[in-house]
Coordinates of C-alpha atoms in Angstrom, one line a residue:
M1075 CA 82.8 40.2 -146.1
D1076 CA 84.2 36.7 -146.0
T1077 CA 86.3 37.7 -143.0
N1078 CA 83.2 38.9 -141.1
V1079 CA 81.3 35.7 -141.9
N1080 CA 84.3 33.6 -140.7
N1081 CA 84.6 35.6 -137.5
L1082 CA 80.8 35.1 -136.9
V1083 CA 81.1 31.3 -137.5
N1084 CA 84.1 31.0 -135.2
K1085 CA 82.3 33.0 -132.5
I1086 CA 79.4 30.7 -132.7
K1087 CA 81.6 27.6 -132.6
N1088 CA 83.3 29.0 -129.5
L1089 CA 80.1 29.5 -127.5
S1090 CA 79.9 27.5 -124.3
L1091 CA 76.9 25.3 -123.6
E1092 CA 75.8 27.9 -121.0
E1093 CA 76.0 30.8 -123.6
I1094 CA 74.0 28.7 -126.1
S1095 CA 71.4 28.0 -123.5
K1096 CA 71.1 31.7 -122.4
N1097 CA 70.5 32.7 -126.0
L1098 CA 68.1 29.9 -126.7
I1099 CA 66.0 31.1 -123.7
F1100 CA 65.5 34.4 -125.6
V1101 CA 64.5 32.5 -128.7
A1102 CA 62.1 30.4 -126.7
L1103 CA 60.5 33.5 -125.2
F1104 CA 60.3 35.1 -128.6
A1105 CA 58.6 32.0 -129.9
L1106 CA 55.8 32.3 -127.3
I1107 CA 53.9 34.5 -129.7
Y1108 CA 52.8 31.4 -131.6
R1109 CA 50.4 29.3 -129.6
L1110 CA 48.2 27.7 -132.3
G1111 CA 47.3 24.1 -132.1
N1112 CA 46.1 21.6 -129.5
F1113 CA 48.6 19.0 -128.3
Y1114 CA 45.7 17.0 -126.9
N1115 CA 44.4 16.4 -130.4
T1116 CA 47.5 16.5 -132.6
F1117 CA 50.4 15.5 -130.3
I1118 CA 52.5 18.2 -132.1
P1119 CA 54.4 20.4 -129.6
K1120 CA 54.7 24.1 -130.1
P1121 CA 58.0 25.8 -130.8
F1122 CA 58.4 27.1 -127.2
E1123 CA 58.1 23.6 -125.7
I1124 CA 60.5 22.2 -128.2
I1125 CA 63.1 24.8 -127.5
V1126 CA 62.7 24.5 -123.7
L1127 CA 63.2 20.8 -123.9
L1128 CA 66.3 21.3 -126.0
I1129 CA 67.7 23.8 -123.4
V1130 CA 67.0 21.3 -120.6
L1131 CA 68.9 18.6 -122.4
L1132 CA 71.8 21.1 -122.9
V1133 CA 71.7 21.9 -119.2
I1134 CA 72.0 18.2 -118.4
V1135 CA 74.9 17.8 -120.7
D1136 CA 76.6 20.9 -119.2
I1137 CA 76.1 19.6 -115.7
F1138 CA 77.8 16.2 -116.4
K1139 CA 80.4 17.5 -118.8
N1140 CA 81.6 20.5 -116.6
N1141 CA 80.5 19.2 -113.2
K1142 CA 78.2 22.2 -112.6
I1143 CA 75.5 20.7 -110.5
K1144 CA 76.5 22.5 -107.3
E1145 CA 77.1 25.8 -109.1
L1146 CA 73.7 25.7 -110.8
F1147 CA 71.8 24.4 -107.7
F1148 CA 73.3 27.0 -105.3
S1149 CA 72.9 29.8 -107.8
I1150 CA 69.2 29.9 -106.9
P1151 CA 68.6 31.9 -103.7
R1152 CA 68.3 29.6 -100.7
D1153 CA 64.8 30.6 -99.6
I1154 CA 63.4 30.3 -103.1
R1155 CA 65.2 27.0 -103.6
I1156 CA 63.6 25.5 -100.5
A1157 CA 60.1 26.9 -101.4
F1158 CA 60.5 25.5 -104.9
I1159 CA 61.4 22.0 -103.7
C1160 CA 58.5 22.1 -101.2
L1161 CA 56.1 23.1 -104.1
V1162 CA 57.1 20.2 -106.3
F1163 CA 57.1 17.8 -103.4
S1164 CA 53.6 18.9 -102.3
V1165 CA 52.1 18.3 -105.8
L1166 CA 53.7 14.8 -106.0
L1167 CA 52.5 14.0 -102.4
G1168 CA 49.0 15.2 -103.4
W1169 CA 49.1 13.0 -106.4
G1170 CA 50.0 10.0 -104.2
V1171 CA 47.2 10.8 -101.8
S1172 CA 44.7 10.9 -104.7
I1173 CA 45.9 7.4 -105.7
L1174 CA 45.3 6.1 -102.2
K1175 CA 41.9 7.7 -102.1
G1176 CA 41.0 6.1 -105.4
I1177 CA 40.4 9.4 -107.2
P1178 CA 40.6 8.6 -111.0
Y1179 CA 43.0 10.6 -113.1
T1180 CA 42.8 11.1 -116.9
F1181 CA 45.1 11.7 -119.8
N1182 CA 44.2 15.4 -119.5
A1183 CA 45.5 15.4 -115.9
L1184 CA 48.8 14.0 -117.2
L1185 CA 49.0 16.7 -119.8
E1186 CA 48.2 19.4 -117.2
F1187 CA 51.0 18.1 -115.1
G1188 CA 53.3 18.1 -118.1
V1189 CA 52.6 21.7 -118.9
F1190 CA 53.1 22.6 -115.2
I1191 CA 56.6 21.0 -115.4
F1192 CA 57.4 23.2 -118.5
S1193 CA 56.3 26.2 -116.4
L1194 CA 58.6 25.2 -113.6
S1195 CA 61.4 24.5 -116.1
I1196 CA 61.4 27.9 -117.7
F1197 CA 61.2 29.4 -114.2
L1198 CA 64.3 27.6 -113.1
L1199 CA 66.2 28.2 -116.3
I1200 CA 65.7 32.0 -116.0
L1201 CA 66.8 32.0 -112.4
I1202 CA 69.9 30.0 -113.3
Y1203 CA 70.9 31.9 -116.4
T1204 CA 70.4 35.4 -115.0
R1205 CA 72.7 34.7 -112.0
N1206 CA 75.9 36.2 -113.5
D1207 CA 74.4 38.7 -115.9
K1208 CA 71.4 40.7 -114.6
N1209 CA 71.1 42.5 -118.0
Y1210 CA 69.5 39.3 -119.3
V1211 CA 66.5 40.1 -117.0
K1212 CA 65.8 43.1 -119.3
I1213 CA 66.6 41.1 -122.5
Y1214 CA 64.2 38.4 -121.6
F1215 CA 61.5 40.9 -120.6
Y1216 CA 61.9 42.6 -123.9
A1217 CA 61.3 39.3 -125.7
L1218 CA 57.9 39.2 -124.1
L1219 CA 57.0 42.5 -125.7
M1220 CA 56.8 40.9 -129.1
P1221 CA 52.9 40.8 -129.1
A1222 CA 53.0 44.6 -129.3
V1223 CA 53.4 44.1 -133.1
Y1224 CA 49.7 43.1 -133.1
G1225 CA 48.9 46.8 -132.6
I1226 CA 49.1 47.5 -136.3
F1227 CA 45.9 45.4 -136.8
V1228 CA 43.9 48.1 -134.9
F1229 CA 44.1 50.1 -138.2
F1230 CA 43.4 47.1 -140.4
P1231 CA 40.7 45.1 -138.5
K1232 CA 39.6 43.2 -141.6
A1233 CA 43.1 41.7 -142.0
V1234 CA 42.7 40.0 -138.7
Y1235 CA 39.9 37.8 -140.0
Y1236 CA 41.6 37.4 -143.4
L1237 CA 44.7 36.0 -141.6
S1238 CA 42.6 34.0 -139.1
L1239 CA 43.8 36.0 -136.1
G1240 CA 40.3 36.6 -134.8
N1241 CA 37.0 34.8 -134.4
D1242 CA 33.4 35.8 -133.6
G1243 CA 34.2 39.5 -133.4
T1244 CA 37.2 39.1 -131.0
F1245 CA 40.9 39.4 -131.5
L1246 CA 42.9 36.2 -130.8
G1247 CA 46.3 36.6 -132.4
F1248 CA 48.3 33.4 -132.8
T1249 CA 46.3 31.8 -130.0
M1250 CA 42.9 30.0 -129.8
S1251 CA 41.6 31.8 -126.7
P1252 CA 40.7 35.4 -125.8
N1253 CA 41.7 34.6 -122.2
I1254 CA 45.3 33.7 -123.3
I1255 CA 45.8 36.6 -125.7
S1256 CA 44.5 39.1 -123.1
K1257 CA 47.0 37.8 -120.5
I1258 CA 49.8 38.0 -123.0
L1259 CA 48.9 41.6 -124.1
L1260 CA 48.9 42.8 -120.4
I1261 CA 52.7 42.5 -120.5
P1262 CA 53.5 45.0 -123.3
A1263 CA 50.5 47.1 -122.2
F1264 CA 52.0 47.9 -118.8
F1265 CA 55.5 48.2 -120.1
F1266 CA 54.3 51.1 -122.3
I1267 CA 51.9 52.5 -119.8
A1268 CA 54.7 52.7 -117.2
Y1269 CA 57.1 54.3 -119.6
S1270 CA 54.4 56.8 -120.6
L1271 CA 54.2 58.2 -117.1
F1272 CA 57.9 59.2 -117.0
K1273 CA 59.2 62.3 -118.6
S1274 CA 61.7 61.5 -121.4
E1275 CA 64.6 63.7 -122.7
N1276 CA 63.3 62.9 -126.2
K1277 CA 59.6 63.8 -126.3
W1278 CA 59.1 61.6 -129.4
F1279 CA 60.0 58.6 -127.3
R1280 CA 57.3 59.4 -124.9
A1281 CA 54.8 60.0 -127.7
G1282 CA 55.7 56.6 -129.0
Y1283 CA 55.1 54.9 -125.6
I1284 CA 51.7 56.6 -125.3
T1285 CA 50.7 55.6 -128.9
A1286 CA 51.8 52.0 -128.3
S1287 CA 49.7 52.0 -125.1
F1288 CA 46.6 53.2 -127.0
L1289 CA 47.0 50.3 -129.5
I1290 CA 47.7 47.5 -127.1
V1291 CA 44.8 48.6 -124.8
S1292 CA 42.6 48.6 -127.9
L1293 CA 43.6 45.0 -128.5
L1294 CA 42.7 44.1 -125.0
F1295 CA 39.3 45.5 -125.5
W1296 CA 39.0 43.7 -128.8
A1297 CA 39.9 40.4 -127.1
A1298 CA 36.8 41.0 -124.9
S1299 CA 38.1 38.8 -122.1
R1300 CA 36.4 39.9 -118.8
G1301 CA 39.4 38.6 -116.8
G1302 CA 41.8 40.6 -119.0
L1303 CA 39.8 43.8 -118.7
V1304 CA 39.4 43.5 -115.0
S1305 CA 43.2 43.0 -114.7
L1306 CA 43.7 46.0 -117.0
L1307 CA 41.5 48.2 -114.8
F1308 CA 42.9 47.1 -111.4
A1309 CA 46.5 47.1 -112.5
S1310 CA 46.1 50.6 -114.0
I1311 CA 44.9 51.9 -110.7
F1312 CA 47.7 50.1 -108.9
V1313 CA 50.4 51.6 -111.3
W1314 CA 48.8 55.0 -110.9
L1315 CA 48.9 54.9 -107.1
V1316 CA 52.5 53.5 -107.0
F1317 CA 53.6 56.2 -109.4
S1318 CA 51.7 59.0 -107.7
L1319 CA 52.6 58.2 -104.1
H1320 CA 56.4 58.4 -104.9
N1321 CA 57.3 62.0 -104.1
F1322 CA 53.6 62.7 -103.8
N1323 CA 51.9 65.9 -104.9
W1324 CA 48.4 66.6 -106.0
K1325 CA 49.4 67.7 -109.5
K1326 CA 51.3 64.5 -110.1
L1327 CA 48.3 62.5 -108.8
F1328 CA 45.9 64.3 -111.1
Y1329 CA 48.1 64.3 -114.1
S1330 CA 49.1 60.7 -114.0
G1331 CA 45.6 59.6 -113.3
L1332 CA 44.3 61.7 -116.3
L1333 CA 46.9 60.2 -118.6
I1334 CA 46.1 56.6 -117.7
F1335 CA 42.3 57.4 -118.1
V1336 CA 43.0 58.9 -121.5
I1337 CA 45.0 55.8 -122.5
L1338 CA 42.1 53.6 -121.5
A1339 CA 39.5 55.8 -123.2
V1340 CA 41.4 56.3 -126.4
G1341 CA 42.2 52.6 -126.5
F1342 CA 38.5 51.8 -126.3
A1343 CA 37.6 54.4 -128.9
L1344 CA 40.1 52.8 -131.3
T1345 CA 38.7 49.4 -130.8
P1346 CA 36.9 48.1 -133.9
D1347 CA 33.1 48.0 -133.7
T1348 CA 32.9 44.2 -133.3
G1349 CA 35.3 44.5 -130.4
K1350 CA 33.2 47.2 -128.7
Q1351 CA 30.1 45.1 -129.2
R1352 CA 31.7 42.1 -127.6
V1353 CA 33.0 44.1 -124.6
I1354 CA 29.6 45.7 -124.0
L1355 CA 27.8 42.4 -124.5
R1356 CA 30.0 40.5 -122.1
A1357 CA 29.9 43.3 -119.5
L1358 CA 26.1 43.7 -119.5
Y1359 CA 25.2 40.0 -120.2
P1360 CA 27.9 37.9 -118.5
S1361 CA 28.0 34.3 -119.5
G1362 CA 25.2 32.4 -118.0
S1363 CA 23.8 35.4 -116.1
D1364 CA 20.7 35.9 -118.3
H1365 CA 20.9 33.4 -121.2
S1366 CA 17.4 34.0 -122.5
S1367 CA 18.1 37.7 -123.0
Y1368 CA 21.6 37.1 -124.3
L1369 CA 20.8 34.9 -127.3
P1370 CA 18.6 37.4 -129.3
I1371 CA 21.2 40.1 -129.1
Q1372 CA 24.5 38.3 -129.4
D1373 CA 25.0 39.6 -133.0
K1374 CA 23.4 43.0 -132.5
S1375 CA 25.3 46.3 -132.5
A1376 CA 26.7 47.8 -129.3
G1377 CA 24.0 50.4 -129.2
E1378 CA 21.2 47.8 -129.6
V1379 CA 22.8 45.8 -126.8
I1380 CA 22.7 48.8 -124.4
L1381 CA 19.1 49.6 -125.3
K1382 CA 18.1 46.0 -124.8
F1383 CA 19.8 46.0 -121.4
I1384 CA 18.1 49.2 -120.3
N1385 CA 14.7 47.8 -121.3
D1386 CA 15.4 44.5 -119.5
K1387 CA 16.2 46.3 -116.3
V1388 CA 13.1 48.4 -116.1
G1389 CA 11.4 47.1 -113.0
N1390 CA 14.2 44.5 -112.5
P1391 CA 17.2 46.3 -111.1
A1392 CA 19.4 43.2 -110.6
L1393 CA 22.4 43.7 -112.9
V1394 CA 23.9 40.2 -112.5
Y1395 CA 22.3 37.0 -111.3
F1396 CA 25.1 35.9 -109.1
S1397 CA 23.6 32.4 -108.5
R1398 CA 23.9 31.8 -112.2
E1399 CA 27.5 32.9 -112.6
T1400 CA 29.5 29.7 -113.2
R1401 CA 32.6 30.9 -111.3
F1402 CA 30.5 31.7 -108.3
Q1403 CA 29.5 28.0 -108.2
I1404 CA 33.0 26.7 -109.1
W1405 CA 34.9 28.6 -106.5
P1406 CA 32.9 27.6 -103.4
F1407 CA 32.9 24.0 -104.6
Y1408 CA 36.7 23.8 -105.0
L1409 CA 37.2 25.7 -101.8
R1410 CA 35.3 22.9 -100.0
Q1411 CA 37.6 20.4 -101.8
V1412 CA 40.8 22.1 -100.6
L1413 CA 39.5 22.2 -97.0
I1414 CA 38.7 18.5 -97.0
N1415 CA 42.0 17.6 -98.7
P1416 CA 44.8 19.4 -96.7
L1417 CA 47.5 17.3 -98.4
G1418 CA 46.1 18.0 -101.9
I1419 CA 45.2 15.6 -104.6
G1420 CA 47.7 16.4 -107.3
P1421 CA 46.6 17.4 -110.9
N1422 CA 43.2 16.0 -110.7
T1423 CA 41.1 19.1 -111.0
H1424 CA 39.3 18.2 -114.3
F1425 CA 36.8 15.4 -114.8
S1426 CA 37.2 14.2 -111.2
F1427 CA 34.1 15.7 -109.7
N1428 CA 30.4 15.8 -110.6
L1429 CA 29.9 19.6 -110.6
R1430 CA 26.8 21.0 -112.2
D1431 CA 25.6 24.5 -113.0
Y1432 CA 22.3 26.2 -112.0
S1433 CA 20.6 24.5 -115.0
G1434 CA 21.8 21.1 -114.1
E1435 CA 24.3 20.8 -116.9
Y1436 CA 27.7 19.2 -116.2
I1437 CA 30.5 21.8 -115.6
N1438 CA 33.7 20.4 -117.2
S1439 CA 36.1 22.8 -115.4
G1440 CA 38.9 23.2 -112.9
P1441 CA 38.8 25.8 -110.1
H1442 CA 39.2 28.8 -112.5
N1443 CA 41.6 30.3 -110.0
T1444 CA 45.3 29.5 -110.0
F1445 CA 45.7 29.9 -106.3
L1446 CA 42.8 27.5 -105.7
Q1447 CA 44.4 25.2 -108.3
I1448 CA 47.8 25.0 -106.6
W1449 CA 46.1 24.6 -103.2
L1450 CA 44.1 21.7 -104.5
W1451 CA 47.2 20.2 -106.2
G1452 CA 49.6 20.5 -103.3
G1453 CA 47.5 21.2 -100.3
L1454 CA 48.6 23.6 -97.6
L1455 CA 52.3 23.0 -98.2
G1456 CA 51.8 23.7 -101.9
I1457 CA 49.9 27.0 -101.5
F1458 CA 52.2 28.3 -98.8
S1459 CA 55.3 27.5 -100.9
F1460 CA 53.7 29.1 -104.0
L1461 CA 52.7 32.2 -102.0
F1462 CA 56.2 32.5 -100.5
I1463 CA 57.7 32.7 -104.0
F1464 CA 54.9 35.0 -105.2
V1465 CA 55.3 37.5 -102.3
S1466 CA 59.1 37.4 -102.6
A1467 CA 58.9 38.6 -106.2
F1468 CA 56.7 41.6 -105.2
K1469 CA 59.0 42.3 -102.2
N1470 CA 62.1 42.4 -104.4
L1471 CA 60.5 44.8 -106.8
F1472 CA 59.3 47.2 -104.1
I1473 CA 62.7 47.2 -102.6
K1474 CA 64.3 48.0 -105.9
L1475 CA 61.7 50.7 -106.7
N1476 CA 62.4 52.4 -103.4
S1477 CA 66.1 52.5 -104.1
D1478 CA 65.7 53.7 -107.7
F1479 CA 62.3 54.8 -109.0
N1480 CA 62.6 54.1 -112.7
P1481 CA 60.2 53.1 -115.5
F1482 CA 61.5 49.6 -116.1
T1483 CA 61.0 48.5 -112.4
L1484 CA 57.5 50.0 -112.4
A1485 CA 56.7 48.3 -115.7
L1486 CA 57.8 44.9 -114.2
L1487 CA 55.8 45.6 -111.1
G1488 CA 52.7 46.6 -113.0
T1489 CA 53.0 43.6 -115.3
I1490 CA 53.3 41.0 -112.5
F1491 CA 50.4 42.7 -110.7
A1492 CA 48.2 42.6 -113.8
V1493 CA 49.1 39.0 -114.6
S1494 CA 48.5 38.0 -111.0
I1495 CA 45.0 39.4 -111.2
S1496 CA 44.3 37.6 -114.5
I1497 CA 45.3 34.2 -113.1
M1498 CA 42.6 34.5 -110.4
F1499 CA 40.0 33.9 -113.2
D1500 CA 41.7 30.9 -114.8
D1501 CA 43.7 27.7 -114.1
S1502 CA 47.1 29.1 -115.1
L1503 CA 49.7 26.8 -113.8
G1504 CA 50.4 26.2 -117.4
F1505 CA 50.5 29.9 -118.3
F1506 CA 54.3 30.2 -119.0
W1507 CA 54.3 34.0 -119.0
F1508 CA 53.4 34.2 -115.3
F1509 CA 56.3 32.0 -114.3
I1510 CA 58.7 33.9 -116.6
I1511 CA 57.6 37.2 -115.1
L1512 CA 57.9 35.7 -111.6
A1513 CA 61.5 34.6 -112.2
L1514 CA 62.4 38.0 -113.7
A1515 CA 60.9 39.8 -110.7
L1516 CA 62.9 37.7 -108.3
R1517 CA 66.2 38.2 -110.2
Y1518 CA 65.8 41.9 -111.1
E1519 CA 68.4 44.3 -109.9
N1520 CA 68.7 48.0 -110.7
T1521 CA 71.5 48.7 -113.1
T1522 CA 71.0 52.4 -113.3
S1523 CA 71.7 53.3 -109.7

């Protein structure tokens, strides 16, 4: 026993700085499950940010101690390296332009920029530390599946509120936002959905994948985030088509489509009643679309919500008042801003403009679309650089999928598609998971072929 302990201690002592950093990245990704607290109010960083900062410091020490700057710099593919530099430069240039224009910036803008830097940091770290060992792409992706453990709460919904993992009838996990938890859950959801589509030598494995899919989809419904559910729907169709069109036959098309439909249907059926009520409420009465009708039924059962909706629509067939949808006012407004600021204005998307909703109340919001957000931050150079990296990730996965059609590649492709849809409804340059998946997609290589 003592010999084993001593061997373990010696092995740890002999780890290089690079090996320590590679393993710390896994720990950091694992720690992403905990996102409670608000740095703006407490100034207390979360575990992920602390670990990433430590890794960055280790990288700096490794660079100067072992003269690795060229090795690490050139380990990133040339085209991605150029696009990344252009992206960072565009945001800094936009910030300089905003100063010249006299656009005021706030402490919140500085925090947004800081979170963006953390996103870029983990993106670079993964690109660097998967250069010599592509197996780490899978290892890091598996770390992002940790939220799958939340699935147990589908069977014990009361425990969610006892443990403060939910609020107002929705599931939040160790986050403070249904938007965040829904994006996080999309990752394990499409991992298990993709694996459910493939036949397995061990039928119990496949049964486990399908069961896990049921539970995580149920959590997504329970979170009741419209962006998350739209992403789930469109990404499910995407995965179904990609899977079906490979060696296409009608039986495969029907069977895979039926399986995905069953996963979604059973997931909804397993959703606790409070979650079902919130999903139906948010679907039939979107925020701001019909506020006077929304208030009296916000705490009613799902059946009562549906009945009220039917009665409201008798003689008034309009399902949604588009002019009252906040995003339909935010998006055109910020689209005008990006057109009149071709060089961008840096991270000044909050508190910088007097934007009001249909009732005249001030809208304290950014573009609610990550592509608009980066376009406004870095102008044309920023959005084109970002899109180049984004498209390159998809291109790499499609190439790998064509050479070896396997469940992991499809899972990674489905995940990046789902997360990409979800960031169209939020300002997500600080959504670390997206940049992590983006880096994994760029680095992924088949190891089974």
